[in-house]
Coordinates of C-alpha atoms in Angstrom, one line a residue:
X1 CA 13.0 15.2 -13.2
X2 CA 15.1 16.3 -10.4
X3 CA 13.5 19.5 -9.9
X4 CA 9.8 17.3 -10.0
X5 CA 11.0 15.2 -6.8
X6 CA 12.5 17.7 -5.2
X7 CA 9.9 20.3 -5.3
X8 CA 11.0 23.1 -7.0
X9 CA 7.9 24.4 -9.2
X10 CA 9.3 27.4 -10.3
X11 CA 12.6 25.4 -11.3
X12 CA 10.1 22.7 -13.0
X13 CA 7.6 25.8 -14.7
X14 CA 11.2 27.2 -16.4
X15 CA 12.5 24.2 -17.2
X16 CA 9.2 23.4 -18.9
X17 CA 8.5 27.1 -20.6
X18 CA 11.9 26.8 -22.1
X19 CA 11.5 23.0 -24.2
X20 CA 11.8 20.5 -21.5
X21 CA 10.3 17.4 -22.3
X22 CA 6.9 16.2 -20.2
X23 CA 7.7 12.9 -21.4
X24 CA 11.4 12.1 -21.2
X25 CA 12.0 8.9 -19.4
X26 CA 14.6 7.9 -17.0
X27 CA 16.4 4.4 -16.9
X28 CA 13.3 2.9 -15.2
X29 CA 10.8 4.2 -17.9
X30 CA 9.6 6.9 -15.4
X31 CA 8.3 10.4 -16.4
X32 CA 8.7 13.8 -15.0
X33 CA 5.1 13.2 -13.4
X34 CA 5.8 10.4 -11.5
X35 CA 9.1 12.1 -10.2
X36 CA 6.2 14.7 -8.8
X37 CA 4.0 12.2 -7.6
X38 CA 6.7 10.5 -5.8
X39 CA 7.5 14.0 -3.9
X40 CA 3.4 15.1 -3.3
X41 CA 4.0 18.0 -5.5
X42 CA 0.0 18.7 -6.3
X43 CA 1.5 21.7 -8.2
X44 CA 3.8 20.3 -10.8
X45 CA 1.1 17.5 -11.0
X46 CA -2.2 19.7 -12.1
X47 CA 0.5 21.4 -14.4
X48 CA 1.3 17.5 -16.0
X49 CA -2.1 16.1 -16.2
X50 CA -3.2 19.8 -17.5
X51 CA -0.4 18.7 -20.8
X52 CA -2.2 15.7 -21.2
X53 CA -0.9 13.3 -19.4
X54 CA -2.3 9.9 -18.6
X55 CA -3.2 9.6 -15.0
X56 CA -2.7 6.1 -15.0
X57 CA 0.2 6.3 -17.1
X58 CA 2.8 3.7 -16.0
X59 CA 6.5 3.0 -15.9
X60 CA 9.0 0.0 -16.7
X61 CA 7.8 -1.9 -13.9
X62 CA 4.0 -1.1 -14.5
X63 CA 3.8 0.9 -11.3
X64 CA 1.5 4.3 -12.0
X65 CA 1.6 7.9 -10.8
X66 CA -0.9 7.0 -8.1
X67 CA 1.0 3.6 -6.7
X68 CA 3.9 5.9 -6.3
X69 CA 2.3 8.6 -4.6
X70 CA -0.1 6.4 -2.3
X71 CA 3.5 4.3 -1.4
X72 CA 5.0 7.7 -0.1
X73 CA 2.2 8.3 1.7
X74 CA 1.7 11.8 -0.1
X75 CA -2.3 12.4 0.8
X76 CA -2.6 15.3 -1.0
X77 CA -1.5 14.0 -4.3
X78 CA -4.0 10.9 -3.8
X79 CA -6.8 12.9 -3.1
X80 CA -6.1 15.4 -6.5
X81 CA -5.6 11.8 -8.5
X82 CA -8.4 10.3 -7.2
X83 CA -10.3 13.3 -8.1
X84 CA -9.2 13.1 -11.9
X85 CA -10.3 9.3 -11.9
X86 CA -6.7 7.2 -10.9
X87 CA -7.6 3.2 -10.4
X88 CA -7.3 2.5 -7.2
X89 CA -7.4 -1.3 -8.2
X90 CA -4.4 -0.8 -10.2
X91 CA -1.3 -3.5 -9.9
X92 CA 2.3 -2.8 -11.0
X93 CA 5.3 -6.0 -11.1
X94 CA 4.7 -6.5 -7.4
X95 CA 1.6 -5.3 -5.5
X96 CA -2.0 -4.2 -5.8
X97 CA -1.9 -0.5 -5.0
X98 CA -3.6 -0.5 -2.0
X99 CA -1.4 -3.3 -0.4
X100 CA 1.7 0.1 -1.1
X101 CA -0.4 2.0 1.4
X102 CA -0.1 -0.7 4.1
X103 CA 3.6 -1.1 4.0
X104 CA 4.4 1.5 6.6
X105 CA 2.7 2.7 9.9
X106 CA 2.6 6.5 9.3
X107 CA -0.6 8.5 9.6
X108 CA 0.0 9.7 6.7
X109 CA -0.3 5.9 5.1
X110 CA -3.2 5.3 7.3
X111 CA -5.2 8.3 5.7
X112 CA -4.1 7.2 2.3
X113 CA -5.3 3.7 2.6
X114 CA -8.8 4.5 4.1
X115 CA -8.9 7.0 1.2
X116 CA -8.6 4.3 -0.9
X117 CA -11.0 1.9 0.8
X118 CA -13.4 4.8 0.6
X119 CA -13.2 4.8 -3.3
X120 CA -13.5 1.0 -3.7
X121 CA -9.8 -0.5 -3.2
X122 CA -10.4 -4.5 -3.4
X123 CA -9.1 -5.6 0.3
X124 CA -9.0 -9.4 -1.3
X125 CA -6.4 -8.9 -4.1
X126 CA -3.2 -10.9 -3.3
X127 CA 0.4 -9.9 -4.5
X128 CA 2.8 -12.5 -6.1
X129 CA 3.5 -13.6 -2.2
X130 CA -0.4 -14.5 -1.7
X131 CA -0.7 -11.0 0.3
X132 CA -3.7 -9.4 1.0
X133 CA -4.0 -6.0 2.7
X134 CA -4.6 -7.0 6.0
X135 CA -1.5 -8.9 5.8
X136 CA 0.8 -5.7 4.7
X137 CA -0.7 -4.1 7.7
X138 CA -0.7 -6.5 10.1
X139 CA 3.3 -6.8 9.1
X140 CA 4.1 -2.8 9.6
X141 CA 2.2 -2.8 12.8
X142 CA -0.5 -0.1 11.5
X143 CA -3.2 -1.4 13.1
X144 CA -5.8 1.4 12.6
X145 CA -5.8 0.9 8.9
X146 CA -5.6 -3.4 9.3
X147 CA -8.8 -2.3 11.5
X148 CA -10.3 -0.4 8.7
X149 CA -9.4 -3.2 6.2
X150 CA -11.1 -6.0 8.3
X151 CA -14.4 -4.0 8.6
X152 CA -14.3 -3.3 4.9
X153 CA -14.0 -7.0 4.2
X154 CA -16.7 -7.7 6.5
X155 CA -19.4 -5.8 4.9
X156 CA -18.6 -6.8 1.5
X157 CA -18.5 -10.3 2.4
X158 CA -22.2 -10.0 4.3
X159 CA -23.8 -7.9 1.3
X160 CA -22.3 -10.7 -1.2
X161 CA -22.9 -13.2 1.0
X162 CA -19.3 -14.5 0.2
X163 CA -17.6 -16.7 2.3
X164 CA -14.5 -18.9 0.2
X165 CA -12.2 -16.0 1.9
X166 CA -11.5 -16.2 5.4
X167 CA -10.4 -12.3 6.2
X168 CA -8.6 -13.1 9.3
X169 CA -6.5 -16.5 8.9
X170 CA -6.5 -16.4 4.7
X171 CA -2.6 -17.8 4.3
X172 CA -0.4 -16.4 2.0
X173 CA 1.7 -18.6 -0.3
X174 CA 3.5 -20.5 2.9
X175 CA 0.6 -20.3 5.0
X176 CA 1.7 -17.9 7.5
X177 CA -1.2 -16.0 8.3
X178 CA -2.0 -11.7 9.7
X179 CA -1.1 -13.1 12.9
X180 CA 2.1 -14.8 11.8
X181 CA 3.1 -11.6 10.0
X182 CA 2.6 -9.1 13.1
X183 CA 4.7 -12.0 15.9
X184 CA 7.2 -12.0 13.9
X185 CA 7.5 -8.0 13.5
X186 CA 7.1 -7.9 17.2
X187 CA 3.9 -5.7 16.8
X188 CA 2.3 -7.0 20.2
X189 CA -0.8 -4.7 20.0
X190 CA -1.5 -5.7 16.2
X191 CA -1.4 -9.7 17.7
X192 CA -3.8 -8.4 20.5
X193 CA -6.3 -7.0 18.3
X194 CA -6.2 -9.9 15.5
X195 CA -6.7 -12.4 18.5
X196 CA -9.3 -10.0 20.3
X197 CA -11.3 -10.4 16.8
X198 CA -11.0 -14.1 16.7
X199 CA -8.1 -14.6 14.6
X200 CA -6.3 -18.3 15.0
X201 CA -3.3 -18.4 17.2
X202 CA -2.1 -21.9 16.0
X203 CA -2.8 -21.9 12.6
X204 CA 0.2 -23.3 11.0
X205 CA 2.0 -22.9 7.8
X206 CA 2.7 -25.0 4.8
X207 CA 5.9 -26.4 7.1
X208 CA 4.1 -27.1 9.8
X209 CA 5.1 -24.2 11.9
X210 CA 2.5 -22.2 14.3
X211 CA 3.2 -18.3 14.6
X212 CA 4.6 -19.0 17.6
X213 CA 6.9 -22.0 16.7
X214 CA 8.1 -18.9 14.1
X215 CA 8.6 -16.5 17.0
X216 CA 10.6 -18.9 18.9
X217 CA 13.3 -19.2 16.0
X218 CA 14.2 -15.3 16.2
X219 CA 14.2 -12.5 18.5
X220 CA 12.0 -9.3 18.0
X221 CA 13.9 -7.0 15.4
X222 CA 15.2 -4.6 17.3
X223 CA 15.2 -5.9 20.8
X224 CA 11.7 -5.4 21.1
X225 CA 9.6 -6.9 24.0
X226 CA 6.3 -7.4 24.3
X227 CA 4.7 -6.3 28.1

């Protein structure tokens, strides 16, 4: 497993040759392919799924191959899963698998997530927090993917003529909304954009509290300002 996250293919290849076992689990029910999928190693995981193994196989905590590699941002490995049929709709304990993609800012996160869009990711699916995609974005500050997101909810909604979700201000399970999330991260452009696209300033949560009454409570993590 080591030699899976780590890298080293020639290392994994012996290892393998001479009676390692493809599906020996560690103490969270993980497999030598997730360990490869967790390190983008599109070598060692051809040479996994080429044994037989489930690409949507999961581990203790219901989390797949694909959730892991999309949550380390590892495009490569997305792209070679979603090529041999991964569920991009898939949910472990925690979070739809898209929603892992929108956790961090990186380019690297933003390409993953649009890949997923592009293969039919559900940008309405809430996590155990009421969640949605937009909201994981909104929180990290990526806002080229929370742009992406928002334009993918748009056209759904107009070609199903849905409208019991409101993309923008849909509260999670306190009512704090996209815009909430992004104040209180101190992500003043993500604020600006959600606001430029008509998103409530003074929507207020289940307490009562407006983004801003939530901004005035703390200071910007790490001493940030906005201009």
């Amino acid at each position: 497993m080591w030699a899976c996250r780590h890298g080293q293919h020639d290392m994994a290849e012996y290892l393998i040759k001479n009676g390692a076992q493809i599906r020996a689990k560690d103490m969270y029910g993980q497999e030598p392919i997730k360990h490869a999928c967790f390190g983008g190693n599109e070598r060692l995981i051809r040479l996994f799924l080429s044994r037989g193994i489930d690409v949507d196989l999961r581990d203790r905590d219901g989390d797949t191959n694909f959730s892991e590699a999309t949550a380390q941002g590892r495009t490569s490995a997305v792209r070679l899963l979603l090529l041999k049929k991964a569920s991009v709709n898939c949910v472990g304990i925690h979070q739809w698998t898209l929603m892992r993609a929108c956790r961090d800012s990186q380019k690297e996160h933003e390409e993953v997530g649009r890949m997923l869009l592009n293969h039919g990711a559900d940008w309405c699916l809430v996590d155990e927090n009421g969640w949605r995609a937009l909201n994981h974005a909104c929180a990290s500050g990526n806002d080229e993917l929370a742009s992406a997101i928002l334009r993918k909810a748009l056209r759904s909604q107009r070609a199903s003529g849905r409208t019991d979700i409101d993309a923008l201000n849909s509260p999670d399970n306190d009512g704090d909304t996209a815009v909430a999330h992004a104040a209180l991260e101190g992500h003043h452009s993500t604020v600006l954009w959600l606001l430029s696209n008509n998103a409530l300033v003074d929507q207020a949560n289940r307490h009562g509290c407006t983004p801003l009454m939530g901004l005035s409570r703390r200071p910007h993590p790490g001493g940030r300002t906005p201009p």
